[in-house]
Short mmCIF file of C-alpha atoms in Angstrom, two decimals:
data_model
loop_
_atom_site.label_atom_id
_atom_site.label_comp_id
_atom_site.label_asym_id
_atom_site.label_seq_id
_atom_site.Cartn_x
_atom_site.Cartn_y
_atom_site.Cartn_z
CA UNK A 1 -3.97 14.01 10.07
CA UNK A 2 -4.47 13.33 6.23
CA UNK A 3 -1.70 10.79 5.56
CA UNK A 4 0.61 11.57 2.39
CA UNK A 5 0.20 8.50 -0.26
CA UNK A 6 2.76 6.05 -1.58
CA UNK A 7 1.30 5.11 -4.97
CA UNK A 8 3.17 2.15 -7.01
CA UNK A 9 2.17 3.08 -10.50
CA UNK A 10 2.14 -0.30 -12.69
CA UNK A 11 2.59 -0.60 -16.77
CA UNK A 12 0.05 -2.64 -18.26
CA UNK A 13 -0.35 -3.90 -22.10
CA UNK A 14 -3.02 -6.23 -23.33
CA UNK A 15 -3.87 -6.29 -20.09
CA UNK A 16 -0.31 -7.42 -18.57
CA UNK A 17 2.42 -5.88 -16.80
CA UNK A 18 5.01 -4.82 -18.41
CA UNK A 19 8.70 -4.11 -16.93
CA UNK A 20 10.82 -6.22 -14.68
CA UNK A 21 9.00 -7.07 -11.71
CA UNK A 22 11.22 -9.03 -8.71
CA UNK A 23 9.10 -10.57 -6.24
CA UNK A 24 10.18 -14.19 -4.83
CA UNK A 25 6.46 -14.69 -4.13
CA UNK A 26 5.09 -13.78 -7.09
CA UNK A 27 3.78 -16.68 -9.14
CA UNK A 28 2.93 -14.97 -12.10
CA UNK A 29 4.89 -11.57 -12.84
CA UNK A 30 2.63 -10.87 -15.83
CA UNK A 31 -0.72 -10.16 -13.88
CA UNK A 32 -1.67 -6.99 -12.76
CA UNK A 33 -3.37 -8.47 -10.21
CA UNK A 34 -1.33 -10.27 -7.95
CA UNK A 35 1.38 -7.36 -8.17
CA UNK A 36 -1.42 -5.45 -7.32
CA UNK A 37 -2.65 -6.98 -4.44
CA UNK A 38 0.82 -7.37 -3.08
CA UNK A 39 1.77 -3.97 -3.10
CA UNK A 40 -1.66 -3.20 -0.99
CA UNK A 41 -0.72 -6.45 1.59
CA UNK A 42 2.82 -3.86 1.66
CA UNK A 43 1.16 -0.75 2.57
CA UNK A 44 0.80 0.98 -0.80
CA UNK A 45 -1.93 3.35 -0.28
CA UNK A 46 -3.06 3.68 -3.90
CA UNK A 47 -2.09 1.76 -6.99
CA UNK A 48 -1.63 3.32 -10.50
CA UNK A 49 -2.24 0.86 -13.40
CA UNK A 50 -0.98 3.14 -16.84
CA UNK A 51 -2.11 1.20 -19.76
CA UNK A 52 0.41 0.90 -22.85
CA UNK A 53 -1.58 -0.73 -25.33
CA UNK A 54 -2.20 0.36 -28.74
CA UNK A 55 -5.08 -1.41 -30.03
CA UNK A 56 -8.31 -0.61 -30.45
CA UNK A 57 -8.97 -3.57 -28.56
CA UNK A 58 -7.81 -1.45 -25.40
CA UNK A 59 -11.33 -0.20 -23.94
CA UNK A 60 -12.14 -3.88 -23.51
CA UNK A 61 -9.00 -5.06 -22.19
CA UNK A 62 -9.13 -1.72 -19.48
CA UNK A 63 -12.74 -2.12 -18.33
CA UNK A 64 -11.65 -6.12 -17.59
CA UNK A 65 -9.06 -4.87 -15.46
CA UNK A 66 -10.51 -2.78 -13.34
CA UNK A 67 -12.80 -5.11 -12.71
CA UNK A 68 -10.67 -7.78 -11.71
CA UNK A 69 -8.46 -5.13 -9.74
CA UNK A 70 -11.98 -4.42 -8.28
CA UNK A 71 -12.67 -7.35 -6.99
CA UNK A 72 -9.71 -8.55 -5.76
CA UNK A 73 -8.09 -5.44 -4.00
CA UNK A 74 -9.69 -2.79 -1.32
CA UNK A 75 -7.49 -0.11 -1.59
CA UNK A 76 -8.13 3.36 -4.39
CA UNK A 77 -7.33 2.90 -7.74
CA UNK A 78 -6.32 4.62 -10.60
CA UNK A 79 -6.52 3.90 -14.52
CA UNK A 80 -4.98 5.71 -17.11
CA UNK A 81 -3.30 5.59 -20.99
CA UNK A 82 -5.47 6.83 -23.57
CA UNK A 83 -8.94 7.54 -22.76
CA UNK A 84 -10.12 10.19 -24.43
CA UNK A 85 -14.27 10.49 -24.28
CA UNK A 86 -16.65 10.20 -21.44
CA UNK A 87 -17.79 6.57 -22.50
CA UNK A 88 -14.52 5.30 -22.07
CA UNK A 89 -14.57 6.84 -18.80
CA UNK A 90 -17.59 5.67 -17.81
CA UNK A 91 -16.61 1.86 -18.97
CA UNK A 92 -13.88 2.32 -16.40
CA UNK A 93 -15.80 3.81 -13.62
CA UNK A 94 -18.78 1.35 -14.15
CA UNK A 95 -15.66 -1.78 -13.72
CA UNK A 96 -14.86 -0.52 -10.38
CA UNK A 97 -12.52 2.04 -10.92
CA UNK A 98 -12.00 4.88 -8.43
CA UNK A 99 -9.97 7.21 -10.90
CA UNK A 100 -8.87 7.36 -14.36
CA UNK A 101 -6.45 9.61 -15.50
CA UNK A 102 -6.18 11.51 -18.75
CA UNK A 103 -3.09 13.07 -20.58
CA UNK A 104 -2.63 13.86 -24.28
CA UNK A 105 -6.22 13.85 -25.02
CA UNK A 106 -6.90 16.42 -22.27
CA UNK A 107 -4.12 18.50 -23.88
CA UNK A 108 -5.43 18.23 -27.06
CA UNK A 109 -9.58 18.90 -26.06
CA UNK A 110 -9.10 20.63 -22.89
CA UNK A 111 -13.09 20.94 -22.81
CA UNK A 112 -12.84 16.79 -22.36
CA UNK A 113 -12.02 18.31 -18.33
CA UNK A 114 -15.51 20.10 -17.83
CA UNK A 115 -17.35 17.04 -19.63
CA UNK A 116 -15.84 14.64 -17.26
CA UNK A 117 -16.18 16.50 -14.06
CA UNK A 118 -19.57 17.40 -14.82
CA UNK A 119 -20.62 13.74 -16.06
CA UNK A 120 -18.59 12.14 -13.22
CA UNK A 121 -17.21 14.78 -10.44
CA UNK A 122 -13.96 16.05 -9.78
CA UNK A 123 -12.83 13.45 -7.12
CA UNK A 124 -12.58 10.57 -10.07
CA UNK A 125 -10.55 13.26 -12.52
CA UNK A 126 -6.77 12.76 -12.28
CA UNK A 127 -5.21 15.25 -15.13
CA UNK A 128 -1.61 13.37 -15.49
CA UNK A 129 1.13 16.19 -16.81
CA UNK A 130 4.23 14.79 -18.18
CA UNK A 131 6.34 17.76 -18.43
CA UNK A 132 10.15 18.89 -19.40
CA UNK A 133 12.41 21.81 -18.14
CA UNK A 134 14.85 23.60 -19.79
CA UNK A 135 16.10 27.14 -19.14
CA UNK A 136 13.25 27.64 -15.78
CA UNK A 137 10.79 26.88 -18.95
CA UNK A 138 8.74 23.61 -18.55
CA UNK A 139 7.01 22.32 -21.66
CA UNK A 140 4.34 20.16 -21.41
CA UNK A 141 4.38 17.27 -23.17
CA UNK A 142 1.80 14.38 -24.72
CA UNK A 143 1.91 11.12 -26.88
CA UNK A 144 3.94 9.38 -23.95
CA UNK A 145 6.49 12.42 -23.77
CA UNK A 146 7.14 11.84 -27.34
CA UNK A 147 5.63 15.06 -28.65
CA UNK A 148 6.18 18.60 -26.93
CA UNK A 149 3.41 20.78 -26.93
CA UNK A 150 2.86 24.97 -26.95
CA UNK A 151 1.44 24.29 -23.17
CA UNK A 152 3.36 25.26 -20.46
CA UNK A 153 3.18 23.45 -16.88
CA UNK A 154 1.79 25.91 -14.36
CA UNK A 155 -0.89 27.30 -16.28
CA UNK A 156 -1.64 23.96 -17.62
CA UNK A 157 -2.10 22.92 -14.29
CA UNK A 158 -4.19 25.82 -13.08
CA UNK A 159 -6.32 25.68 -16.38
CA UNK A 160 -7.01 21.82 -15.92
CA UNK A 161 -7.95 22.61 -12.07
CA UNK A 162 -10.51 25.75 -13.13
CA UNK A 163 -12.13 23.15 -16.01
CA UNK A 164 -12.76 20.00 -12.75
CA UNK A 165 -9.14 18.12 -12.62
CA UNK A 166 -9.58 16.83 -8.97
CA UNK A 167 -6.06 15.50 -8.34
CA UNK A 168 -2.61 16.49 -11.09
CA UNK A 169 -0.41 13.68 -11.29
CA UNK A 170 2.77 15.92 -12.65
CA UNK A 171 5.73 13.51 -13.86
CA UNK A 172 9.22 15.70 -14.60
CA UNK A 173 10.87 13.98 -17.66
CA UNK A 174 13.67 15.38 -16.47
CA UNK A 175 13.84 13.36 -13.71
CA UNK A 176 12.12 9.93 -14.59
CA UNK A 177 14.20 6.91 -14.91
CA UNK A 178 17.32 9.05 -12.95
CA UNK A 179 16.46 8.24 -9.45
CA UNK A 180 18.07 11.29 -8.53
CA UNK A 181 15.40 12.67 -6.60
CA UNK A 182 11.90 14.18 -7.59
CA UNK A 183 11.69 17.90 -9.37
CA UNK A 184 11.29 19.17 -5.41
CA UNK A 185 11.11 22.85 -6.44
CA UNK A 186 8.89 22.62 -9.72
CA UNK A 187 6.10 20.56 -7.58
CA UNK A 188 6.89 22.76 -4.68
CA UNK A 189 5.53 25.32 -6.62
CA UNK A 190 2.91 23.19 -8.47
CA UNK A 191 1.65 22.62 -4.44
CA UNK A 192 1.71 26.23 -3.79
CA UNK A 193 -0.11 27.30 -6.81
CA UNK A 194 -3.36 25.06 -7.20
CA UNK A 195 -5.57 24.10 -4.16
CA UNK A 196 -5.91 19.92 -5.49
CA UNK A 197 -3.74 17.48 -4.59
CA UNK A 198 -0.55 16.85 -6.04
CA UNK A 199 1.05 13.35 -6.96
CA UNK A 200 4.94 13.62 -7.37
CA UNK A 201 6.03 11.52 -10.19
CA UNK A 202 9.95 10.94 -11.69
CA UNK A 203 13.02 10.53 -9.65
CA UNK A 204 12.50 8.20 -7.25
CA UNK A 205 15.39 6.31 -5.94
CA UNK A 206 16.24 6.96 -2.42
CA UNK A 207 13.88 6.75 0.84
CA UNK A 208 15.52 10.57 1.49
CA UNK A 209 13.80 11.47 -2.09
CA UNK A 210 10.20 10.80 -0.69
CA UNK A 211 11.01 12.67 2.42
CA UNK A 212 12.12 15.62 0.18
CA UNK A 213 9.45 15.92 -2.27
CA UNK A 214 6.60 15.50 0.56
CA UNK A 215 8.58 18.04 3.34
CA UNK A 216 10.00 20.57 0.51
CA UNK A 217 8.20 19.55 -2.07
CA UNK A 218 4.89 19.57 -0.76
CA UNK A 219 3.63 16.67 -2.30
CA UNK A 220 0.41 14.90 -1.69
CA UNK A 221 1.44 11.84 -2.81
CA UNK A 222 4.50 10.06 -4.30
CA UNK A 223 4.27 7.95 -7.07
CA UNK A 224 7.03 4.96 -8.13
CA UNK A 225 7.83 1.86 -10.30
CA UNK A 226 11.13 0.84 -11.18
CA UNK A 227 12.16 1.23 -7.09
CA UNK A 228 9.42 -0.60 -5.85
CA UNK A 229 9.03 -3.18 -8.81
CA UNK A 230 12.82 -4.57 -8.47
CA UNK A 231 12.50 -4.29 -4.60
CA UNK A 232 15.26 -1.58 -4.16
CA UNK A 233 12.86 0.03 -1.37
CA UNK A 234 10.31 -1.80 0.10
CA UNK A 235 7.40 -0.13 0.97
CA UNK A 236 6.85 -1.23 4.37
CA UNK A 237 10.89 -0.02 5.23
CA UNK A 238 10.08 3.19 3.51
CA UNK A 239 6.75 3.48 5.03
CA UNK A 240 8.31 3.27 8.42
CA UNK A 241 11.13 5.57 7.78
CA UNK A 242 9.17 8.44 6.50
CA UNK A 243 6.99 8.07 9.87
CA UNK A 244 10.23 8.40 12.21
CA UNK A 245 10.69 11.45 10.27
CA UNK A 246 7.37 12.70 11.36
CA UNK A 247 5.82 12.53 8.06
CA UNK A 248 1.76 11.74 8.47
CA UNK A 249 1.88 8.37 6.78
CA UNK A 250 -0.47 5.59 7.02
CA UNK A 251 0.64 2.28 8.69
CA UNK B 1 -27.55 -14.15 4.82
CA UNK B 2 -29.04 -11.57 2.28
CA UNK B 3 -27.50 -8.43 1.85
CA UNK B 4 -29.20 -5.60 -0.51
CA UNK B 5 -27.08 -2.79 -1.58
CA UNK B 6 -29.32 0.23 -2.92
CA UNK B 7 -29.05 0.35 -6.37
CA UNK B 8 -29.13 4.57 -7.28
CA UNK B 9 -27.62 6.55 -10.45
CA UNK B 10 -23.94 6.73 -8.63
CA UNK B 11 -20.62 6.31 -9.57
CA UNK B 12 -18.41 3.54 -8.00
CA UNK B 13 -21.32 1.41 -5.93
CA UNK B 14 -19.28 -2.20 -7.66
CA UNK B 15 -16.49 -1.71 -5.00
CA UNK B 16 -19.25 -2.43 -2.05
CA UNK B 17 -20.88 -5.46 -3.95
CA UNK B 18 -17.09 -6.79 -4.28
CA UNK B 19 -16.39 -5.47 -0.74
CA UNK B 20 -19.94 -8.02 0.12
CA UNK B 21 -18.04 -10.60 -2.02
CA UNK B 22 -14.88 -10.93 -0.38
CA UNK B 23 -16.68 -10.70 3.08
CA UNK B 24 -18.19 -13.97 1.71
CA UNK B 25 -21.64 -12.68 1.25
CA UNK B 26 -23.41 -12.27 -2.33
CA UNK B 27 -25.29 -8.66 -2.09
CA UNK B 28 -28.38 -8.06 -4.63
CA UNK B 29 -28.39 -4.70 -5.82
CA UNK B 30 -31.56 -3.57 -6.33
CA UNK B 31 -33.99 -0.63 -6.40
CA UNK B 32 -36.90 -3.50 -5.71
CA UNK B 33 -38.76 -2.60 -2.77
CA UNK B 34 -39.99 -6.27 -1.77
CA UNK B 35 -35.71 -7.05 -2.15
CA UNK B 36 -34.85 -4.40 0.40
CA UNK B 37 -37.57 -5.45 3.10
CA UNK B 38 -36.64 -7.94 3.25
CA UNK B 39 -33.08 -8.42 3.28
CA UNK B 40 -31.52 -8.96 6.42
CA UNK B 41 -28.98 -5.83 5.93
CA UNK B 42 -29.27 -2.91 3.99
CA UNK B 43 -26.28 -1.15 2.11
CA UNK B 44 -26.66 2.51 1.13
CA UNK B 45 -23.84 3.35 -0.87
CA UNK B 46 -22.57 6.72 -2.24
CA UNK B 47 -20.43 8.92 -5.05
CA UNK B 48 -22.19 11.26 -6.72
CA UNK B 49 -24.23 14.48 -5.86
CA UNK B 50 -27.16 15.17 -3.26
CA UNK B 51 -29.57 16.80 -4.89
CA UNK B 52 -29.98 14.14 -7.68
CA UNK B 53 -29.47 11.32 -6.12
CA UNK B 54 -32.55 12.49 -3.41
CA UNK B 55 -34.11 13.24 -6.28
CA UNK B 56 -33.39 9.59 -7.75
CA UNK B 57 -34.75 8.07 -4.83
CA UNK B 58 -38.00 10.40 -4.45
CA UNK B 59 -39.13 9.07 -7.70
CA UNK B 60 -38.79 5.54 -6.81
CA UNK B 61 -40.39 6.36 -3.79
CA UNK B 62 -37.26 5.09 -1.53
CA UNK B 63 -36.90 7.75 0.50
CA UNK B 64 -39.73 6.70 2.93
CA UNK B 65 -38.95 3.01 2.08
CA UNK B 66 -35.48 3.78 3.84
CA UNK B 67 -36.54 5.94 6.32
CA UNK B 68 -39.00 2.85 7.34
CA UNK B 69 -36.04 0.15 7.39
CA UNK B 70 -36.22 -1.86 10.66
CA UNK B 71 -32.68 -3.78 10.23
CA UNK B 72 -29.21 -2.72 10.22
CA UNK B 73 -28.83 -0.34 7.75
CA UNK B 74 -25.09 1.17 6.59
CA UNK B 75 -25.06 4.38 4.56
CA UNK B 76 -21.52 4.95 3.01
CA UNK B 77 -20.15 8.44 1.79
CA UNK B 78 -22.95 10.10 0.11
CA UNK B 79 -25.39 7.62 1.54
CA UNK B 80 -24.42 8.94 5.04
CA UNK B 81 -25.17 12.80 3.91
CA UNK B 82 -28.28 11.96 2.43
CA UNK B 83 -29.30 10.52 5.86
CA UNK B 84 -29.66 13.85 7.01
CA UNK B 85 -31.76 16.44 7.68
CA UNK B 86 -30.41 18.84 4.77
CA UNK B 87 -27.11 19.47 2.85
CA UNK B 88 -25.89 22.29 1.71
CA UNK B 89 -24.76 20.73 -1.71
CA UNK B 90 -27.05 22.49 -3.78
CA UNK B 91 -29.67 23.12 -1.04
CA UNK B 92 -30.82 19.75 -0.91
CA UNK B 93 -33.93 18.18 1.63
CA UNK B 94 -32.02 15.28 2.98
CA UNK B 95 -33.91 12.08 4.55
CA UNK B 96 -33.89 13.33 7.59
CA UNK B 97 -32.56 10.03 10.07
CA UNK B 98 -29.94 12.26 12.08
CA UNK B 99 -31.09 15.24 12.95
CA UNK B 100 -28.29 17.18 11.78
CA UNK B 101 -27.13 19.21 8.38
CA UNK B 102 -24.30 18.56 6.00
CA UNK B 103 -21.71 21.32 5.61
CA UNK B 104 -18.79 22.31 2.95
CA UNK B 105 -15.84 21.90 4.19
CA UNK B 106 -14.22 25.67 3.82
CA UNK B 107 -10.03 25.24 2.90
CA UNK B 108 -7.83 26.69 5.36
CA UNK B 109 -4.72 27.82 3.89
CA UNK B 110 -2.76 23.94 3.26
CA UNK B 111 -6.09 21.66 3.59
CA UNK B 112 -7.41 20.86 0.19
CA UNK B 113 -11.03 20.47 -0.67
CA UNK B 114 -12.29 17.76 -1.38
CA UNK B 115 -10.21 15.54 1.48
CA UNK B 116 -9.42 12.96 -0.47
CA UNK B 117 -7.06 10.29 0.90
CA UNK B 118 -6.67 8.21 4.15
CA UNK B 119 -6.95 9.77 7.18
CA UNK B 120 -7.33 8.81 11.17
CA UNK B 121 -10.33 8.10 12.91
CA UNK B 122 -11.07 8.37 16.66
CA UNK B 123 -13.24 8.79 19.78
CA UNK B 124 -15.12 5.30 18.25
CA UNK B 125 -18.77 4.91 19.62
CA UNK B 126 -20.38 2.23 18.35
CA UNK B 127 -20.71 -1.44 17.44
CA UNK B 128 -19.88 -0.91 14.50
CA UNK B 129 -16.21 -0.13 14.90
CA UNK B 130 -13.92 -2.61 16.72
CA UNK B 131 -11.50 -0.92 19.82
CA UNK B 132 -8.71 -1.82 18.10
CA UNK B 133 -9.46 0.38 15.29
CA UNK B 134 -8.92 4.02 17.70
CA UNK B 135 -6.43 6.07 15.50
CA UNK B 136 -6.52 3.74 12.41
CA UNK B 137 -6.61 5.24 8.65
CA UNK B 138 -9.43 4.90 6.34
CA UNK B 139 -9.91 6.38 3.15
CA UNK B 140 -12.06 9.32 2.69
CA UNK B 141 -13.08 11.23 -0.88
CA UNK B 142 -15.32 14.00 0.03
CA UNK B 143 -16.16 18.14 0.03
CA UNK B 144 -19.24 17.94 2.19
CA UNK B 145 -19.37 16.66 6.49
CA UNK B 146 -21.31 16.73 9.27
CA UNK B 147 -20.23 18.38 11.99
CA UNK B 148 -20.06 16.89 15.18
CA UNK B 149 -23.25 15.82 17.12
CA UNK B 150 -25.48 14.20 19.30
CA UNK B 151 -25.26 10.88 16.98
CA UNK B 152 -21.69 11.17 16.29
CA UNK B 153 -20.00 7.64 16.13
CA UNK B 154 -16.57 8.73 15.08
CA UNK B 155 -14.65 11.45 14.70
CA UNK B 156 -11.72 12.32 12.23
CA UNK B 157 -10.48 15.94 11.94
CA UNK B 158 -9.64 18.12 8.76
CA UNK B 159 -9.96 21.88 8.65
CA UNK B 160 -11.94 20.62 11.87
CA UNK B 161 -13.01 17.90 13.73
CA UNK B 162 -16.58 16.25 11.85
CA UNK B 163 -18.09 13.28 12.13
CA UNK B 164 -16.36 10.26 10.30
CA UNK B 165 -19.52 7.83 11.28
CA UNK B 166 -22.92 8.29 12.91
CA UNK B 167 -25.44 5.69 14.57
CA UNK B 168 -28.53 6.07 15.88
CA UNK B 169 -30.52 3.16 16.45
CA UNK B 170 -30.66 0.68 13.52
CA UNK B 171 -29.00 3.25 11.55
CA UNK B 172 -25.12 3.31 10.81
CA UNK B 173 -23.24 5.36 8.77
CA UNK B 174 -19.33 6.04 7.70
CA UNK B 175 -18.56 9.41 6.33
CA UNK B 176 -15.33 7.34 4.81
CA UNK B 177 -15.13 4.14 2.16
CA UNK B 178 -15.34 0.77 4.23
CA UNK B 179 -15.06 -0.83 0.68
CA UNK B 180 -11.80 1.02 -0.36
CA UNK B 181 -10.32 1.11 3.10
CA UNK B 182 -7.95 -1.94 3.29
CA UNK B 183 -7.63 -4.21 6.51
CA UNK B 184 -9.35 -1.73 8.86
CA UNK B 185 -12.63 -0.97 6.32
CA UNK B 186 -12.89 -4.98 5.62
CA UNK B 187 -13.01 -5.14 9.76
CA UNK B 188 -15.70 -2.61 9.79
CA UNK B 189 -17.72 -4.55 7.31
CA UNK B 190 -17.35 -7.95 8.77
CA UNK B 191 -18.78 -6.14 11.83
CA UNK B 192 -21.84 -4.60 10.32
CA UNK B 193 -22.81 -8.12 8.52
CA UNK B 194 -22.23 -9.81 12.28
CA UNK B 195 -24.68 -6.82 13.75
#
């Protein structure tokens, strides 16, 4: 059976991560990596490395890293923050990248979609959604969640699946950084209304949470940082847990 | 020991020359007929789409020169498809090394097309695969199979059960990514280079 994924999404800036990371074995906390390949010694079947640099500089310092992510790790990866043409994609892809992801610029040139999926294929297309409800309404949003936009979620989502998106990685603002549990009924109905996978992002902070969003939810795949990054749940305890709850997980 | 990895117009062929790399072996990647030949195994990697790819390699005549290989040769993903007869992505005249023809998956209600993501693999026939590895996960990305068959190696199921690896011969194959699938796919290579 097709396992659901447990994706530990990492921050990365000039080509170093970013946040509190507490690992005793870690030597170095700043590269990408060695986080990176612990999390795939734990189990983690996918890593997420979401670039927060704002230089122009970037492309360079992105293609590097997949490349040394490449080499180093054997699990899927993704890259994402900022890229916005098909060069930069293929930059990425021709590092070693599995995925990249695109965001804002999507938004902005939904047409960027067709270009890639046609250049590149679907499977390598992750559209990430960062989105924000209020009153049953959920606004899509871009510029790292600064800016709101006239899009709304669903038909976002079905519009970037119609133009190639192979996978939507839909974070709920309302949600991220709470640890209250993922948006289980918005991505329940994200699941129910496009036929690609869906990665469940924002929320996480129990082990119940990932049962939730992948049982009610519907999930494909649940994404993390802060609760895997500080240790609160290790993956190979959650990993475990969400199989004696007869969740298809891979161990 | 010298590997050559088939150098075609396809997306993400780096992870198997890494893969080669942390197996301790330095792959050439190459298009050079002479380099192929003569290497001891022969990696035939795959993202992309049929018909161009066979395409690709009609022009640099290395369809026949792959068809002709006489030592261990691994096709991977797309490089499995293409090893047969005929695919139905875009109607495409396949090399023809198993005789049998590549299929789109149709969704069934909560399976998703393209199965993307790791998935278990079972009823393992062939030297390629270690016992140990009945039931494992390995990570698949793809819209296209082959059912299952007289040269069937492995199975996995999704909307049904197809054919996760096929051997005939000299001739291996993984419908899955060896490269991209953690302890159990680094296993699976190690075995292949000890063929």
């Amino acid at each position: 059976m097709l396992a659901k994924r447990i994706i530990p999404c990492l921050d990365v800036k000039d080509g170093r991560t970013v946040k509190g990371i507490n690992f005793k074995e870690l030597r170095d906390a700043g590269d990408p990596v060695e986080l990176g390949k612990i999390y795939s010694d734990q189990g983690a079947d996918e890593l997420v490395f979401l670039d927060i640099t704002a230089t122009l500089e970037k492309r360079k310092t992105l293609a590097a890293l997949a490349d040394q992510v490449a080499h180093n790790l054997n699990i899927p990866f993704t890259i994402g923050g900022g890229i916005s043409s098909p060069g930069d994609l293929e930059a990425l892809l021709e590092s070693g990248a599995d995925k990249v992801s695109v965001n804002s610029a999507a938004v902005r040139n939904p047409a960027l979609i067709d270009d890639l999926a046609k250049l590149f294929g679907s499977q390598c297309i992750v559209v990430a959604i960062d989105a924000k409800e209020s009153g049953g309404y959920w606004t899509v949003h871009v510029s790292g969640g600064t800016k709101p936009t006239t899009r709304e979620l669903f038909e976002w989502a079905h519009e970037a699946e119609d133009r190639g998106a192979g996978e939507i990685l839909f974070t709920s603002m309302n949600h991220d950084g709470t640890k209250k549990g993922f948006a289980v009924q918005a991505l329940r109905k994200l699941s129910e209304q496009v036929s690609i996978p869906v990665i469940a992002s924002g929320g996480a902070g129990t082990i119940e949470h990932f049962v939730e969003v992948f049982t009610h939810g519907k999930a494909d795949a649940g994404l993390a940082a802060s609760i895997f990054h500080y240790g609160e749940i290790p993956i190979p305890g959650l990993k475990s847990e969400l199989v004696s709850r007869g969740i298809p997980i891979r161990i | 020991m010298k590997v050559a990895v088939i150098d075609y117009n396809a997306g993400n062929t780096r992870s198997v020359y890494f893969a080669m790399q942390r197996a301790g072996v330095d792959a050439v990647f190459t298009k050079d007929h002479v380099a192929i030949k003569s290497a001891d195994k022969v990696i035939f990697p795959g993202v992309g789409e049929a018909n161009t790819t066979m395409e690709f390699l009609r022009r640099h005549q290395l369809d026949d020169l792959i068809c002709g290989l006489k030592q261990p040769v691994l096709g991977i993903c797309l490089g499995m498809q293409l090893m047969c007869n005929w695919s139905e992505e875009n109607d495409t005249e396949c090399l023809g090394i198993f005789d049998t023809d590549v299929r789109r998956f149709k969704p069934t209600g909560s399976e998703k097309v393209p199965h993307m993501g790791w998935n278990q693999v079972y009823d393992l026939d062939s030297t390629l695969f270690p016992k140990e590895l009945e039931q494992r996960h390995v990570y698949f990305v793809h819209s296209f199979y082959v059912p299952i068959g007289d040269d069937t190696a492995a199975r996995c199921d999704y909307c049904q059960p197809f054919s996760a690896a096929l051997h005939k011969n000299n001739f291996y194959a993984t419908q899955f990514h060896p490269e991209k699938s953690g302890p159990v796919g680094a296993a699976i290579l190690k075995r292949f280079l000890e063929i």
